[in-house]
XYZ file of C-alpha atoms in Angstrom:
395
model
C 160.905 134.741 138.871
C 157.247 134.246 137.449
C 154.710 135.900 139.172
C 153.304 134.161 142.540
C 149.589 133.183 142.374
C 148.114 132.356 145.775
C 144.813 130.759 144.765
C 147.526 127.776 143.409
C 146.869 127.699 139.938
C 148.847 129.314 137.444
C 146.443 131.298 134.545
C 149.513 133.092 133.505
C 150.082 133.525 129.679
C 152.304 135.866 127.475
C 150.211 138.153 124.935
C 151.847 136.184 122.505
C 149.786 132.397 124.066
C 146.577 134.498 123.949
C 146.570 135.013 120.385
C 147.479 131.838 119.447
C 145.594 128.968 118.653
C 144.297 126.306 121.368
C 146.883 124.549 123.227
C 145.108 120.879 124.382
C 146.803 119.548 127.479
C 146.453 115.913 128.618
C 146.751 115.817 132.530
C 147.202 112.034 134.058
C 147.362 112.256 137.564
C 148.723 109.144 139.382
C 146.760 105.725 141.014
C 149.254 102.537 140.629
C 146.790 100.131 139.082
C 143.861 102.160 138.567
C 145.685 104.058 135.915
C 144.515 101.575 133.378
C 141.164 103.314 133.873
C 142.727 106.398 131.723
C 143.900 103.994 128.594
C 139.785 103.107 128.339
C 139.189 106.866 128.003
C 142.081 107.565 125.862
C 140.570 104.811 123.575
C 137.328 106.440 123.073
C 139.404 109.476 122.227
C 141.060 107.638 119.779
C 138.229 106.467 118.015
C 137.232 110.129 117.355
C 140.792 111.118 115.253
C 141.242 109.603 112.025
C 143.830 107.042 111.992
C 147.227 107.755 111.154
C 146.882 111.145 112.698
C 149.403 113.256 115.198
C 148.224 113.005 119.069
C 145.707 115.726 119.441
C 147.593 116.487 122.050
C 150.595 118.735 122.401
C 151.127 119.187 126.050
C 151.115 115.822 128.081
C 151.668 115.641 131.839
C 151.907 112.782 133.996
C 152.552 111.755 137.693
C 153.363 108.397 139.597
C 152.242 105.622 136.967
C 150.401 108.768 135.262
C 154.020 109.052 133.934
C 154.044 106.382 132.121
C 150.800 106.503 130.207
C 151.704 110.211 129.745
C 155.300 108.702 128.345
C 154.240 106.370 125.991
C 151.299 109.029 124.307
C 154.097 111.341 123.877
C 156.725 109.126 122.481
C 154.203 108.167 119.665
C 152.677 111.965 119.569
C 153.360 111.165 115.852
C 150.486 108.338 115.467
C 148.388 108.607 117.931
C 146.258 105.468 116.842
C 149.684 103.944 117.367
C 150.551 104.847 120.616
C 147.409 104.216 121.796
C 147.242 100.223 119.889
C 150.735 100.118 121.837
C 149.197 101.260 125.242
C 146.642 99.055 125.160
C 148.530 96.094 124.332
C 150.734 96.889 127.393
C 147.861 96.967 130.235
C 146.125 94.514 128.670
C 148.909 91.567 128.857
C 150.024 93.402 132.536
C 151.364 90.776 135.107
C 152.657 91.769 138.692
C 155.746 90.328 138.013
C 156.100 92.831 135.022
C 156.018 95.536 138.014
C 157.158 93.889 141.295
C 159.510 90.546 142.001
C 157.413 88.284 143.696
C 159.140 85.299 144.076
C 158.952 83.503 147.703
C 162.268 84.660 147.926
C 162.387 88.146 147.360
C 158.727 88.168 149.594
C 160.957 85.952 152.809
C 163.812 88.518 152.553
C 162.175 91.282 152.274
C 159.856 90.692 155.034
C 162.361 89.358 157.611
C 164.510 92.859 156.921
C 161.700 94.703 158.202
C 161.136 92.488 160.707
C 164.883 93.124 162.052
C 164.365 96.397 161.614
C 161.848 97.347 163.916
C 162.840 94.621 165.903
C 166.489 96.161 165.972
C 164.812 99.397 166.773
C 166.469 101.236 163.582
C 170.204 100.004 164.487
C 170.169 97.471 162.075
C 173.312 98.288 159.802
C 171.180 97.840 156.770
C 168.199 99.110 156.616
C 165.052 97.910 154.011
C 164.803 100.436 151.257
C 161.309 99.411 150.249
C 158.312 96.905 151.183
C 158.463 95.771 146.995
C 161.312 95.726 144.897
C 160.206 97.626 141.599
C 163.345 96.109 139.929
C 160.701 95.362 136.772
C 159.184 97.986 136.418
C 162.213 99.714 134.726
C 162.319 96.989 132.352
C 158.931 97.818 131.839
C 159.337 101.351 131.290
C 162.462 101.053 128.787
C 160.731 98.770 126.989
C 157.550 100.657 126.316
C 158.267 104.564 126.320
C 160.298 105.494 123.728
C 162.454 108.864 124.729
C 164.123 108.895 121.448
C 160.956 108.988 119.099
C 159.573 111.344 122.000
C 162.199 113.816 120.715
C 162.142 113.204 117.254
C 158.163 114.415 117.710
C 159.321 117.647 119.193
C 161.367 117.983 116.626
C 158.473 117.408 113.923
C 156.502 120.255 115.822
C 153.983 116.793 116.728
C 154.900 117.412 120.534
C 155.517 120.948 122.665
C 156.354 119.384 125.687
C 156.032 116.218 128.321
C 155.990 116.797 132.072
C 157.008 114.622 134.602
C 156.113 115.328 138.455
C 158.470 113.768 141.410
C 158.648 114.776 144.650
C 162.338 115.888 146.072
C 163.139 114.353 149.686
C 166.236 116.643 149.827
C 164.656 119.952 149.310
C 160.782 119.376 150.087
C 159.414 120.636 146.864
C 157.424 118.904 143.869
C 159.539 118.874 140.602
C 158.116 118.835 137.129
C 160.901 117.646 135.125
C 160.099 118.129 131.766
C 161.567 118.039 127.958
C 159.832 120.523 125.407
C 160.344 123.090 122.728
C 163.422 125.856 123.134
C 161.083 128.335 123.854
C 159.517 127.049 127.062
C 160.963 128.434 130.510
C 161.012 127.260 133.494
C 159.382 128.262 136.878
C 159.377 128.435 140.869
C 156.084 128.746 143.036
C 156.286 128.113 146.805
C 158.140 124.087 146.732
C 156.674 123.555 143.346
C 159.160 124.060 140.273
C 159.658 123.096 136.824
C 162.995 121.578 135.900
C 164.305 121.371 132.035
C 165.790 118.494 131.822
C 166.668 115.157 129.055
C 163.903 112.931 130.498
C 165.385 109.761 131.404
C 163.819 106.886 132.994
C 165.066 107.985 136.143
C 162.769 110.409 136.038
C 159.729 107.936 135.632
C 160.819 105.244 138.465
C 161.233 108.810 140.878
C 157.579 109.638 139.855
C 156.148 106.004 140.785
C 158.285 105.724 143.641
C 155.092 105.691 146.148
C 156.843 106.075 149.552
C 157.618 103.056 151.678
C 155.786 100.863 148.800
C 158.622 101.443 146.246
C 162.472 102.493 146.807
C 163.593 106.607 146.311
C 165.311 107.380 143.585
C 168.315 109.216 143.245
C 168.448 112.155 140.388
C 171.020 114.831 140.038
C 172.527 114.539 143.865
C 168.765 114.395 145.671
C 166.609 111.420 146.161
C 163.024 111.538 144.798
C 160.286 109.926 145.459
C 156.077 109.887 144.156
C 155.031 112.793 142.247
C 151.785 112.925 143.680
C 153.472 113.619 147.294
C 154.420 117.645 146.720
C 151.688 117.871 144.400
C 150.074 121.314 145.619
C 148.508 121.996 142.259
C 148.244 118.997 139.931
C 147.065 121.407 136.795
C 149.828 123.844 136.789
C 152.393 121.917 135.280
C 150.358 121.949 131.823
C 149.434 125.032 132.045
C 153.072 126.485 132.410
C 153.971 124.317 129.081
C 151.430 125.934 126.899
C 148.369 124.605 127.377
C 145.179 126.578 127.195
C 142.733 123.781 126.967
C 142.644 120.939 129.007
C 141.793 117.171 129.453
C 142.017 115.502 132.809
C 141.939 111.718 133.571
C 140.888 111.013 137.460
C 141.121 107.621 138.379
C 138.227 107.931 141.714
C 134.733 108.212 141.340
C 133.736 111.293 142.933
C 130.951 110.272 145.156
C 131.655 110.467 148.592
C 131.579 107.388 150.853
C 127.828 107.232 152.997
C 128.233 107.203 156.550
C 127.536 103.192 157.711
C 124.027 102.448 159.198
C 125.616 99.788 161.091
C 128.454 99.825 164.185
C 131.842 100.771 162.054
C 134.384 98.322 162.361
C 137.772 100.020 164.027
C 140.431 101.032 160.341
C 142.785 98.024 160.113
C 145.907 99.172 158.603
C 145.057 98.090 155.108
C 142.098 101.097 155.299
C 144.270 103.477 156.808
C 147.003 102.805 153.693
C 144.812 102.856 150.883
C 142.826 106.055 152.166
C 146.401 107.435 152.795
C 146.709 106.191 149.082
C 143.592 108.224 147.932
C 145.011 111.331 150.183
C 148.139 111.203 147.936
C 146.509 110.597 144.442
C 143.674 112.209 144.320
C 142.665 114.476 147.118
C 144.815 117.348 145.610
C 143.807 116.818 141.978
C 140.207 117.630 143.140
C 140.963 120.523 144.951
C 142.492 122.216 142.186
C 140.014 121.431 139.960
C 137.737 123.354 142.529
C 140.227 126.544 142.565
C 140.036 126.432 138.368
C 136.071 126.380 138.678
C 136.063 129.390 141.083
C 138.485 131.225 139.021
C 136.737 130.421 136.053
C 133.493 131.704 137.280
C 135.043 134.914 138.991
C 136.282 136.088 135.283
C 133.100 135.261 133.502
C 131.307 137.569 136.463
C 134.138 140.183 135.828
C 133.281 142.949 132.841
C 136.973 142.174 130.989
C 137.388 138.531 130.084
C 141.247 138.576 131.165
C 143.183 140.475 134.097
C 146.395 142.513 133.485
C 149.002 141.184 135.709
C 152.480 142.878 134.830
C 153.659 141.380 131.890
C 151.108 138.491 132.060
C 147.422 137.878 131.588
C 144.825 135.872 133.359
C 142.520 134.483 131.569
C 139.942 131.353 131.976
C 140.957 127.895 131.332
C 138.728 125.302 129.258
C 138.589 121.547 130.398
C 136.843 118.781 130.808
C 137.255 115.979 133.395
C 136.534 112.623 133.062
C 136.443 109.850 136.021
C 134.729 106.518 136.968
C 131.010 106.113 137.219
C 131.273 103.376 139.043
C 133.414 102.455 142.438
C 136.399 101.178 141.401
C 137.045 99.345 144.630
C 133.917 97.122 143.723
C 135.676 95.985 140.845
C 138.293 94.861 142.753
C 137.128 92.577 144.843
C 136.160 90.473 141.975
C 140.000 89.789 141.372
C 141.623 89.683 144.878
C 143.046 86.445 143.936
C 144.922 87.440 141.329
C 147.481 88.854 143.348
C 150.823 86.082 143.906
C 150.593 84.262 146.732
C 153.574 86.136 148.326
C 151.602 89.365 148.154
C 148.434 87.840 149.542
C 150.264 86.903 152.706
C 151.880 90.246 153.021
C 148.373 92.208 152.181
C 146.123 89.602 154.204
C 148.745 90.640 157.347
C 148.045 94.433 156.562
C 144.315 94.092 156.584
C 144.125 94.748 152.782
C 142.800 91.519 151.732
C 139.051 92.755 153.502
C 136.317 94.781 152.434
C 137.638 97.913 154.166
C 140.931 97.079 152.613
C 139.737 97.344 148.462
C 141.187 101.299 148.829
C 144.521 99.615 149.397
C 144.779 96.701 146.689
C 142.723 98.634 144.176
C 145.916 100.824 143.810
C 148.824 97.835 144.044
C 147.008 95.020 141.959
C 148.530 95.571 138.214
C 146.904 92.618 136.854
C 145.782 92.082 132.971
C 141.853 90.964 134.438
C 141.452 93.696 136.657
C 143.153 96.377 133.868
C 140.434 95.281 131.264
C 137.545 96.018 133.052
C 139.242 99.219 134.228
C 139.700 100.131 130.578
C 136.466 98.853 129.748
C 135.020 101.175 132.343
C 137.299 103.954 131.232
C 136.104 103.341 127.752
C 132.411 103.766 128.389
C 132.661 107.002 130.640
C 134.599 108.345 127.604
C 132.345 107.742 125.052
C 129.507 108.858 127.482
C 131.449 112.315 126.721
C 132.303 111.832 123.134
C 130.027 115.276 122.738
C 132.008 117.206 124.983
C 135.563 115.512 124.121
C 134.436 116.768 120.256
C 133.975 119.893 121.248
C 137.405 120.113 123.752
C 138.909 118.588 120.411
C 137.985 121.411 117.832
C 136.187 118.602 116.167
């Protein structure tokens, strides 16, 4: 078993990683909608590698709909002004309907199941699986990340490895399943391991499955569900594929809310979800980011540069991360009605459809309006750091 590190992020790397060259990792953490916010970014990352060139990056993780972005830039690792022509053309032409039936049908059904449900008090003989039925989004999926060209990259030497995070039910534990070069191993922390596996897109529904929004998924006799749940340590994954360097895509601007001058109005449940939302997606992502900074700075106080551990050294990580400048829930409200009418009932019952609510729908509204100004957004905070993604580049 690999050595435990309590501080939560793994720093370990053979002799042999140290004297290598720089290993770039892309890290894209989940957010349902607001992952269109990390295609803008990737674009102005695009703009800086000559066209026709391999994906400057070799590692790629993803979690929740992080997966798929992180997919479909691996599966093209070979071109990445390809991959990222084809990523863009996806969000930008996104419907709901592409992600989640909702037809008045499937909305009625669904509804009146939970209904009996609670109403049954859990002795109802079938039980609802889900509040949405993702059936589309696998269509989705197959139809946009390619596994097979993802492999034939590997193959090339164009990719060393794609991650994918899900979250085990059975056992409690986060699993990076991931598909790589021969020489990667795999590893165990306290309930966080990495799994070698054939991706399939099993393994991409399991990472979206955000729990109670979208249905579990079963994988290898255990049911999964969102990445982001078991999630201890967001940058690990990356960094136990070979990555050295490292580029991270948030998806929540990291100002803190300002306590309200005026009487606060009492959390409808539409609040409490989407803050519950922001607990699972993003919370975690910034906290390791904080243990990488304090572990950075403790070995560039220390007189030796890297710390003998066994057969392992520690050594400090490069990155750069890159997140909105603006509020991403104010963007939202300009497109509240672009949700199906079947989803505005549901949300309006919830609460969601209100100010306090934006937390909520900024996460569930995967709409081609709202995903252009996210990547327009995401586009403009990248190129604000086209200086320091040149320099994470090597360029």
């Amino acid at each position: 078993m690999a050595p435990f590190n309590p501080m939560g992020i793994e720093h370990w790397f053979s002799k042999k990683a140290i004297a290598e060259k720089q290993t770039l990792g892309l890290i894209l953490p989940g957010g349902g909608a607001r992952n269109a916010y990390q295609v803008g970014v990737l674009k102005a990352v695009e703009e800086l590698i000559p066209s026709g060139q391999p994906s400057p990056f070799p590692v790629v993780t993803g979690t929740s709909a992080g997966s798929l972005n992180a997919g479909m830039v691996a599966s093209r690792s070979s071109d990445f002004s390809d991959g990222m022509r084809r990523l863009l053309g996806m969000w930008e032409n996104l419907h709901m309907d592409m992600v989640v039936r909702t037809d008045a049908k499937t909305a009625t059904r669904t509804g009146a199941r939970w209904i009996w449900s609670f109403a049954s008090g859990g002795m109802a003989k079938s039980q609802p699986d889900s509040l949405l039925d993702n059936t589309p989004l696998r269509s989705l999926i197959e139809n946009h990340v390619n596994l097979a060209r993802m492999r034939q990259c590997i193959q090339a030497g164009q990719l060393q490895a794609l991650g994918i995070t899900a979250s085990s039910y059975s056992r409690g534990a986060s699993l990076t399943y991931f598909e790589g070069l021969e020489e990667l191993q795999t590893w165990q922390r306290t309930r966080r391991f990495g799994v070698e596996a054939r991706l399939r897109i099993d393994h991409f529904m399991a990472s979206i499955a955000i729990p109670v929004v979208f249905p579990a998924v079963k994988i290898n006799n255990e049911y999964h569900g969102d990445g982001s749940m078991r999630e201890a340590a967001p940058l690990s994954p990356a960094l136990h594929l070979g990555a050295n360097k490292l580029l991270i895509i948030s998806v929540r601007n990291p100002q803190t809310d300002q306590i309200p001058t005026a009487a606060p109005v009492y959390p409808n449940l539409g609040q409490i979800a989407g803050y519950m939302f922001d607990t699972l997606f993003i919370d975690r992502l910034d906290s390791d980011i904080e243990r990488l900074n304090r572990i950075n700075f403790a070995l560039s106080q220390s007189k030796r540069p890297t710390f003998q551990h066994e057969d392992s050294l520690l050594r400090p990580v490069e990155f750069l991360v890159i997140s909105p400048s603006v509020d991403i829930r104010d963007i939202v409200a300009k497109h509240l009605r672009s949700f199906p009418r079947s989803m505005r009932i549901l949300l309006s019952g919830l609460g969601a459809m209100t100010k306090e609510g934006r937390p909520l729908t900024s996460y569930l509204l995967f709409d081609s309006g709202f995903a252009r100004d996210l990547i327009e957004l995401g586009y403009k905070d990248g190129y604000a750091q086209r200086e320091k993604l040149q320099e994470l580049l090597g360029l």
